[in-house]
Coordinates of C-alpha atoms and ligand atoms in Angstrom, one line a residue:
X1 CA 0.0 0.0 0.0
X2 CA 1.1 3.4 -0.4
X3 CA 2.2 5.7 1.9
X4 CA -0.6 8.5 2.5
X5 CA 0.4 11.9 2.3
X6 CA -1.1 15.1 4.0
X7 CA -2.0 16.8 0.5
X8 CA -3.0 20.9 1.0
X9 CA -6.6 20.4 -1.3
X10 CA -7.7 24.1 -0.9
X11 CA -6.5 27.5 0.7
X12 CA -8.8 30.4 1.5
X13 CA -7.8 33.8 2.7
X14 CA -9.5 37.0 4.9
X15 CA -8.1 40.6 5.5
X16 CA -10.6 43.7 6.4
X17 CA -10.9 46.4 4.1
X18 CA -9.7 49.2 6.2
X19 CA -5.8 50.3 5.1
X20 CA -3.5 51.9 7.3
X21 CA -0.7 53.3 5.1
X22 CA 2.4 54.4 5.6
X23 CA 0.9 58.3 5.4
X24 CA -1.5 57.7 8.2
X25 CA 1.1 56.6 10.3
X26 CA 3.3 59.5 9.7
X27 CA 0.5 61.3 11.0
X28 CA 0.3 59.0 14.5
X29 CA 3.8 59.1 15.3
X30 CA 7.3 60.1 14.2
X31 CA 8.0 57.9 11.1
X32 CA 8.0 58.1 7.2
X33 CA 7.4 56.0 4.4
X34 CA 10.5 56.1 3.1
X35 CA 11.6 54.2 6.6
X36 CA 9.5 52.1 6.8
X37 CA 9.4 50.4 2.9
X38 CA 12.9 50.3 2.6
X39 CA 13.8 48.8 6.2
X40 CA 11.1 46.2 6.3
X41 CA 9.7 46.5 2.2
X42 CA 5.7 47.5 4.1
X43 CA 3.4 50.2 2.6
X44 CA 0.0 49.5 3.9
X45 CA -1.7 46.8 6.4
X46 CA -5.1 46.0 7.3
X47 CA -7.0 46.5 10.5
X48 CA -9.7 45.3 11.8
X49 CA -12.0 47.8 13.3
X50 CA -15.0 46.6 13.5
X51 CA -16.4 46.7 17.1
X52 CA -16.9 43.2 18.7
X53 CA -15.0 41.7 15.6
X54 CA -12.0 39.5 16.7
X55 CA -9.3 37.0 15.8
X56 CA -12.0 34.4 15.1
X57 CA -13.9 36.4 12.2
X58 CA -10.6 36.3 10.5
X59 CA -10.2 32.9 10.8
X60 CA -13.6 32.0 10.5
X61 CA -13.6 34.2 7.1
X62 CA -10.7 32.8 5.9
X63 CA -12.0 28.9 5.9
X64 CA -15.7 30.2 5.2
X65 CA -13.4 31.4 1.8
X66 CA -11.9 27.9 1.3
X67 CA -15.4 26.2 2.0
X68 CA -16.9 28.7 -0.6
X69 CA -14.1 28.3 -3.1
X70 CA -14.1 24.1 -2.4
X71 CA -17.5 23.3 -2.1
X72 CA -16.9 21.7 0.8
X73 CA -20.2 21.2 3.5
X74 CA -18.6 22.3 6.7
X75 CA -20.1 18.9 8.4
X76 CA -17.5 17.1 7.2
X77 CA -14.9 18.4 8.4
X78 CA -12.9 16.3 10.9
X79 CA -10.4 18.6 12.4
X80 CA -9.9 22.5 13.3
X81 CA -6.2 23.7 14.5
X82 CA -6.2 27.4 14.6
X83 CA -3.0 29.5 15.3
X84 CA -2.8 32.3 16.9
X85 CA -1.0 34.4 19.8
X86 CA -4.4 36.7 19.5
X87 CA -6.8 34.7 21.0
X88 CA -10.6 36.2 21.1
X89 CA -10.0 35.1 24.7
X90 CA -7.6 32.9 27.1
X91 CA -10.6 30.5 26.5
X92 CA -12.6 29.0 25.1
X93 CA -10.1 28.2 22.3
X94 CA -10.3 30.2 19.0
X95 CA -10.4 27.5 17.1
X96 CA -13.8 26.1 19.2
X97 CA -15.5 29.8 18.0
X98 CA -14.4 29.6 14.2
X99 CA -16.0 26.2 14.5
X100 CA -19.3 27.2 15.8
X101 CA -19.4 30.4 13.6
X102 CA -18.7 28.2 10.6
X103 CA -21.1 24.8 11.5
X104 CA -18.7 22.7 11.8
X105 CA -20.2 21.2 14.0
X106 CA -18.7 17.5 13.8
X107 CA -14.8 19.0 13.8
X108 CA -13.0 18.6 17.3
X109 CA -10.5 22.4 17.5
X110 CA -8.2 24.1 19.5
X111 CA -5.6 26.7 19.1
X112 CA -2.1 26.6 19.1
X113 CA 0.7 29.1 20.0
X114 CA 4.2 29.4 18.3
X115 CA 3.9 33.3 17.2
X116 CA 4.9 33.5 13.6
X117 CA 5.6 29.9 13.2
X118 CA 2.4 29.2 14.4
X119 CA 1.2 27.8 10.8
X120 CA 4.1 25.8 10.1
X121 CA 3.6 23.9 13.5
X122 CA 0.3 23.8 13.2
X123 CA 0.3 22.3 9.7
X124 CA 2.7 19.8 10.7
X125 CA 0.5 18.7 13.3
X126 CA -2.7 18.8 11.0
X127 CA -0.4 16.4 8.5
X128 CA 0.1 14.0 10.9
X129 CA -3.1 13.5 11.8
X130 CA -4.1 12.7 8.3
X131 CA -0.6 10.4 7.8
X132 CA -2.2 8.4 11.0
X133 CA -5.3 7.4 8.5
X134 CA -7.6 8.3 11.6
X135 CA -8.6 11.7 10.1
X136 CA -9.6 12.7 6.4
X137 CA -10.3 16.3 6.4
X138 CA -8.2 18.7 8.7
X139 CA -7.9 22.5 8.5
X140 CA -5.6 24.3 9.6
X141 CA -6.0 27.9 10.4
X142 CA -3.8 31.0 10.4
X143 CA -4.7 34.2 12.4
X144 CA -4.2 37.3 14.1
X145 CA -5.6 40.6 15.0
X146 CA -2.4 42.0 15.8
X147 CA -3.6 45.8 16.3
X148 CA -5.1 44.6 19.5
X149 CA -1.6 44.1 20.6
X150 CA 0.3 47.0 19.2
X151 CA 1.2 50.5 21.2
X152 CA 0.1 52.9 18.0
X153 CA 2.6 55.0 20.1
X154 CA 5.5 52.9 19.8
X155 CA 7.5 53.6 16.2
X156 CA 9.4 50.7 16.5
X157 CA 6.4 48.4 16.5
X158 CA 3.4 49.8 15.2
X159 CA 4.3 49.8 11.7
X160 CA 5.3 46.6 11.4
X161 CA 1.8 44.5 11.8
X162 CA -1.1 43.7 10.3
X163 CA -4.7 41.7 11.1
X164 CA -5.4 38.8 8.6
X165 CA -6.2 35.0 8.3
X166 CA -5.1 32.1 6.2
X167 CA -6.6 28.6 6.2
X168 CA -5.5 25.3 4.2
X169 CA -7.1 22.3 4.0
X170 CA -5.4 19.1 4.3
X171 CA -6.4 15.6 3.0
X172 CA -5.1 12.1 2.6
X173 CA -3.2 11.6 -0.9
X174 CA -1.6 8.3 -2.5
X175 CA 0.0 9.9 -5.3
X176 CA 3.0 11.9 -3.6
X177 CA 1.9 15.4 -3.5
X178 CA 1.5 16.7 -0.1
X179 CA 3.4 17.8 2.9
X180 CA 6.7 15.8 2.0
X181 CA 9.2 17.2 5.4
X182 CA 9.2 19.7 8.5
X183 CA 12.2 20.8 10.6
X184 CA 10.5 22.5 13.1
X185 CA 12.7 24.3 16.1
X186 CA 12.1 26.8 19.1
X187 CA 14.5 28.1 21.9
X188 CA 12.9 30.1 25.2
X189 CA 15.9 32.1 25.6
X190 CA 14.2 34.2 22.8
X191 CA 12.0 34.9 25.5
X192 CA 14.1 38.4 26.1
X193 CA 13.8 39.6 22.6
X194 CA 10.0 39.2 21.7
X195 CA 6.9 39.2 24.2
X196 CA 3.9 40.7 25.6
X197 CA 4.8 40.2 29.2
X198 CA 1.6 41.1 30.8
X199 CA -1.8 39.3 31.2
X200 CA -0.5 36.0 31.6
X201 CA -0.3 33.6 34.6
X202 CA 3.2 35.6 35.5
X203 CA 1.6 39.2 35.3
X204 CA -1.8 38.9 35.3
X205 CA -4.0 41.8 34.5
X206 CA -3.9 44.5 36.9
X207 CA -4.0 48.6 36.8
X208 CA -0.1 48.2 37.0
X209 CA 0.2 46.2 34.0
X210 CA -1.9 48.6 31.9
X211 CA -0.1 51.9 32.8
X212 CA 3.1 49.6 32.2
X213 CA 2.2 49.1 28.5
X214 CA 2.6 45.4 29.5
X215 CA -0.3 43.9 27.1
X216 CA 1.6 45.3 24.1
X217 CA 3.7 43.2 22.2
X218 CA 8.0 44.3 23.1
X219 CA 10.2 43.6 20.4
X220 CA 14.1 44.5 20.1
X221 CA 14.4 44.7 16.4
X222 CA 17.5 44.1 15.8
X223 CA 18.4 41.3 17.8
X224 CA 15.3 39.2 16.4
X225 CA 16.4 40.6 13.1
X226 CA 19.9 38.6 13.7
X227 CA 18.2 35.2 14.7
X228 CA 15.6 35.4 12.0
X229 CA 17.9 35.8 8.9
X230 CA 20.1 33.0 10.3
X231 CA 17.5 30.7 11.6
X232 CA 15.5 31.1 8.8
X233 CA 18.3 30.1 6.3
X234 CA 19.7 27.5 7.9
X235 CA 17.2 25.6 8.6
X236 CA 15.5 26.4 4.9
X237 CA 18.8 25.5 3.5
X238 CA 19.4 22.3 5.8
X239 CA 15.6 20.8 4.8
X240 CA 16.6 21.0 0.9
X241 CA 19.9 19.5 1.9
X242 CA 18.6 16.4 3.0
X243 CA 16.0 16.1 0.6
X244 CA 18.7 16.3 -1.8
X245 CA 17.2 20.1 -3.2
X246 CA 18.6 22.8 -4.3
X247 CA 17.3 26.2 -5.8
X248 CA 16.8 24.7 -9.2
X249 CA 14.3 22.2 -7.6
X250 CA 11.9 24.9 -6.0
X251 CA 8.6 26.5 -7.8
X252 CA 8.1 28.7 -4.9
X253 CA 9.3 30.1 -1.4
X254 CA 6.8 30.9 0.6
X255 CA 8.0 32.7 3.6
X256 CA 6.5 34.6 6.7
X257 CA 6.4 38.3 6.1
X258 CA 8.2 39.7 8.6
X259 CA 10.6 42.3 7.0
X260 CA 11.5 42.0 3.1
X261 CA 15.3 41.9 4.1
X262 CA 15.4 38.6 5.8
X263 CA 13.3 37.4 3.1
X264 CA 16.0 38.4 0.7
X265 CA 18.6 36.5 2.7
X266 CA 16.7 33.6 2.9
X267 CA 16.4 33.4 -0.4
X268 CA 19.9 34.2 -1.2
X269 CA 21.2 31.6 1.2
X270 CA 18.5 29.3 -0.5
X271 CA 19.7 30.1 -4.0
X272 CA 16.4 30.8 -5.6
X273 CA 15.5 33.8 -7.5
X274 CA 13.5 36.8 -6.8
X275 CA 11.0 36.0 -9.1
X276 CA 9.9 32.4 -7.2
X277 CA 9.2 34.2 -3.5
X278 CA 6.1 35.1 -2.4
X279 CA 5.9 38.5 -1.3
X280 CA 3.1 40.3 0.1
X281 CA 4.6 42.0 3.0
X282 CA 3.9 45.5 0.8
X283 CA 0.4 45.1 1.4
X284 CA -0.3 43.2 4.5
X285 CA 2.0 43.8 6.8
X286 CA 3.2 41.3 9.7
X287 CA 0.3 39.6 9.9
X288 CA 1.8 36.5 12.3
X289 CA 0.4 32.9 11.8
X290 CA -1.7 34.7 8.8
X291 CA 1.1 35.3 6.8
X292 CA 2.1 31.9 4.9
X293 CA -1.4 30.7 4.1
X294 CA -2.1 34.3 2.9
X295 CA 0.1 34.3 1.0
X296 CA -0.4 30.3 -0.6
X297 CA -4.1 32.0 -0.8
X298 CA -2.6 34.9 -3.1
X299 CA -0.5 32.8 -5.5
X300 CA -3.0 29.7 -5.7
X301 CA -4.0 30.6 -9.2
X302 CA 0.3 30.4 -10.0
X303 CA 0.3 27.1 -8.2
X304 CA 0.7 23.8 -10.3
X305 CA 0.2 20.4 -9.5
X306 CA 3.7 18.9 -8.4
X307 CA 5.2 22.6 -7.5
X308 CA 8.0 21.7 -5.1
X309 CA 7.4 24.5 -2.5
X310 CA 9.4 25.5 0.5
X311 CA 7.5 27.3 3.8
X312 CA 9.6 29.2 6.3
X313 CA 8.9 31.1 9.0
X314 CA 10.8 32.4 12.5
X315 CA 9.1 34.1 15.4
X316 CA 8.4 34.5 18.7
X317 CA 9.7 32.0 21.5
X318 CA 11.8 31.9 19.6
X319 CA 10.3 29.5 17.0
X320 CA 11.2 28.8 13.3
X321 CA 11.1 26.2 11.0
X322 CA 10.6 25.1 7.2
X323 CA 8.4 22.9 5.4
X324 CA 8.6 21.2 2.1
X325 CA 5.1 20.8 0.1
X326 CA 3.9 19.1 -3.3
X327 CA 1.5 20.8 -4.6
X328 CA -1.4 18.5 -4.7
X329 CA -3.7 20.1 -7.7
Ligands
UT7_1 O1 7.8 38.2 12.9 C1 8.4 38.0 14.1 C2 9.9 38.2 14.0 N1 10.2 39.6 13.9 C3 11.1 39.9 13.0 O2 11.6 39.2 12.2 C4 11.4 41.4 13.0 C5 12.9 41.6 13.0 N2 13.4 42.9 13.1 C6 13.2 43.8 12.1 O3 12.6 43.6 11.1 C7 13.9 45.2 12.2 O4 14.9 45.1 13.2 C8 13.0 46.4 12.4 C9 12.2 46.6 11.1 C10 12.0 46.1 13.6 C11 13.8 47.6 12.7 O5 14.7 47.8 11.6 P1 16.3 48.1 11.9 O6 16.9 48.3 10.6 O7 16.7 47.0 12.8 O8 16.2 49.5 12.7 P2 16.8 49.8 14.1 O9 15.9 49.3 15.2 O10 18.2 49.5 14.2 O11 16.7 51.4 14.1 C12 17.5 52.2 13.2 C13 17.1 53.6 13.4 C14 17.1 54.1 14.9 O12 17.6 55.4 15.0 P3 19.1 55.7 15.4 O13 19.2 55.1 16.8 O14 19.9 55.1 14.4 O15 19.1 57.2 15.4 C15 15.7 54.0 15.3 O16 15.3 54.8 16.4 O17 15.8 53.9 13.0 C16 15.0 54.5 14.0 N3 13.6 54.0 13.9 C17 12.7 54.6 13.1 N4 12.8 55.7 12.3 C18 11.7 56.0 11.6 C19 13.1 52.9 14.5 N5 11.8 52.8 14.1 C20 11.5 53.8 13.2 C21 10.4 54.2 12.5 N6 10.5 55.3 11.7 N7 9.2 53.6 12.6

C-alpha cells in the first residue's frame, strides 16, 4: 500500500478592508514612508475595526473562503487547528468559536501558540493527523488581530503589523503530492527579545500592567532581526539539503512576512530567485500565523500540480522552522 500523504486540497484567505498606510502613520507618530518600505519593504496593512469583531472572524472568514471556493459542507470536516498568539480570549479556544461560527459542528479544535511559526507547526501537526489514516479532512488555520496588541505610540512596532487570516485544507493523498518534510525548532531564551509580558499567569491583568504598557507586544528589532535571517536560512537550506534540493528544484518560497530583508537573505542563502518568492509584505504587513497561508491564498491561481514548495517562517519564543510541500492540484 502506499504511503498516505497530508496533501493541501484548498487555501482560503480574509483581511478587512480598512488600510493603514504608511501616510497615516506618519501622521500618528514620528516615522516616514521612506523608513519604513525600505527597512522592512511594508506600505500599507489591514486592521480590523469593526467593534466586537475578533481573531476568530478572521479565521472563520478565511475557511468560510476555502469552503466557498471548495464546495466543501462544513459537516464534514474532521479537524480544526487554529494558530494564533491573538486569542478572542484565554478561552474557550479560537479555534472552538471559528468552529461554531462556521457549522462545523462534527470537527473537534483548539488553538495553538508558536507566534509567527504558528502555521508551520500547526500544519505539521494537522499532516500527521491525516498520515495516522484516523482523520480525512483537517484544517488548519492562520490568524491574528495583531492591532489589539500593538502600542500605536510605539515607532518601533506599530508599523510593522497587520490583522489577517489564512486557512489550508489538508487531506489524505496516495499519489506523492502533499506535505513531503518539516524541521521545526524553538528556543525560550528568545523569551528576552520578543513578548507581551503582561496578562499572563506571570503578570496577570492588573491597573499596574496597563499603565506599564505590558499587554503590548515588546520587540528589540534588531536582535530578532539577527536570529531570523540566520535561523530562517539554515534551517531552509538544511531541509533541501537532505531532501537532496537545491534552488533549481523549487517552484516557490513561501515565507512569513516579517521584513522583506530577511526574506532576501533567505532566499539568497537558498539560491532561488526573486521572481519564485512570495511577497506580500507591501500590502499586509506582519500579519503572524496569517502570513504563509495568505500568501499560498494569493499565489494559488500560479500554483501547479507537483510545484516543489518551501515554507519558512521564524518568530516569537523563539520559533522557526521550514516545510517542504507538493502541490497536490
Ligand atoms: O515576525 C516575528 C519576527 N520579527 C522579525 O523578524 C522582525 C525583525 N526585526 C526587524 O525587522 C527590524 O529590526 C525592524 C524593522 C524592527 C527595525 O529595523 P532596523 O533596521 O533593525 O532598525 P533599528 O531598530 O536598528 O533602528 C534604526 C534607526 C534608529 O535610529 P538611530 O538610533 O539610528 O538614530 C531607530 O530609532 O531607525 C530608528 N527607527 C525609526 N525611524 C523611523 C526605528 N523605528 C523607526 C520608525 N521610523 N518607525
Amino acid at each position: 500500500m502506499s504511503k498516505i500523504t497530508a496533501a493541501i486540497t484548498a487555501v482560503g484567505g480574509y483581511v478587512p478592508e480598512n488600510k493603514l498606510t504608511n501616510f497615516d502613520l506618519e501622521k500618528m507618530v514620528d516615522t516616514n514612508d521612506e523608513w519604513i518600505r525600505t527597512r522592512t519593504g511594508i506600505s500599507e496593512r489591514r486592521i480590523l475595526n469593526e467593534p466586537g469583531k475578533a481573531t476568530s472572524d478572521l479565521g472563520a472568514a478565511a475557511v468560510q473562503n476555502l469552503l466557498d471556493k471548495k464546495g466543501l459542507d462544513p459537516k464534514e470536516i474532521d479537524c480544526i487547528i487554529c494558530a494564533t498568539v491573538t486569542p478572542d480570549m484565554f478561552f474557550p479556544a479560537t479555534g472552538n468559536l471559528i468552529a461554531h461560527k462556521i457549522g462545523a459542528t462534527n470537527a473537534f479544535s483548539f488553538d495553538l501558540a508558536a507566534a509567527c511559526s504558528g502555521f508551520l507547526f500547526a500544519l505539521t501537526t494537522g499532516a500527521t493527523y491525516i498520515e495516522s489514516g484516523r482523520y480525512k479532512k483537517v484544517i488548519v488555520v492562520g490568524a491574528d488581530k495583531m492591532s489589539a496588541i500593538v502600542d500605536y505610540t510605539d515607532r518601533n512596532n506599530c508599523i510593522l503589523f497587520g490583522d489577517g487570516g489564512g486557512a489550508v485544507l489538508l487531506e489524505p493523498s496516495t499519489d506523492d503530492c502533499g506535505i513531503k518534510d518539516s524541521l521545526l525548532k524553538s528556543d525560550g531564551t528568545g523569551k528576552d527579545f520578543l513578548y507581551m509580558k503582561g496578562g499572563g499567569s506571570l503578570n496577570p491583568a492588573s491597573v499596574e500592567t496597563v499603565l506599564a504598557k505590558q499587554h503590548f507586544i515588546h520587540q528589540e528589532g534588531q536582535s530578532v532581526f539577527k536570529f531570523a535571517v540566520k535561523g530562517m536560512a539554515d534551517v531552509s537550506a538544511e531541509l533541501m539539503e537532505r531532501n537532496g534540493l537545491t534552488g533549481e528544484d523549487i517552484a516557490w518560497l513561501t515565507p512569513h512576512q516579517a521584513n522583506l530583508r530577511i526574506i532576501d537573505a533567505t532566499a539568497n542563502r537558498m539560491g532561488i530567485s526573486k521572481d519564485k518568492v512570495m511577497i506580500n509584505i507591501n500590502r499586509y504587513g506582519n500579519t503572524t500565523a496569517a502570513t504563509i497561508p495568505l500568501c499560498l491564498n494569493d499565489w494559488e491561481s500560479k500554483l501547479n500540480k507537483g510545484d516543489n514548495i518551501i515554507l519558512a517562517a521564524f518568530g516569537g519564543g523563539f520559533t522557526w522552522g521550514a516545510t517542504w510541500v507538493k502541490w497536490a492540484y
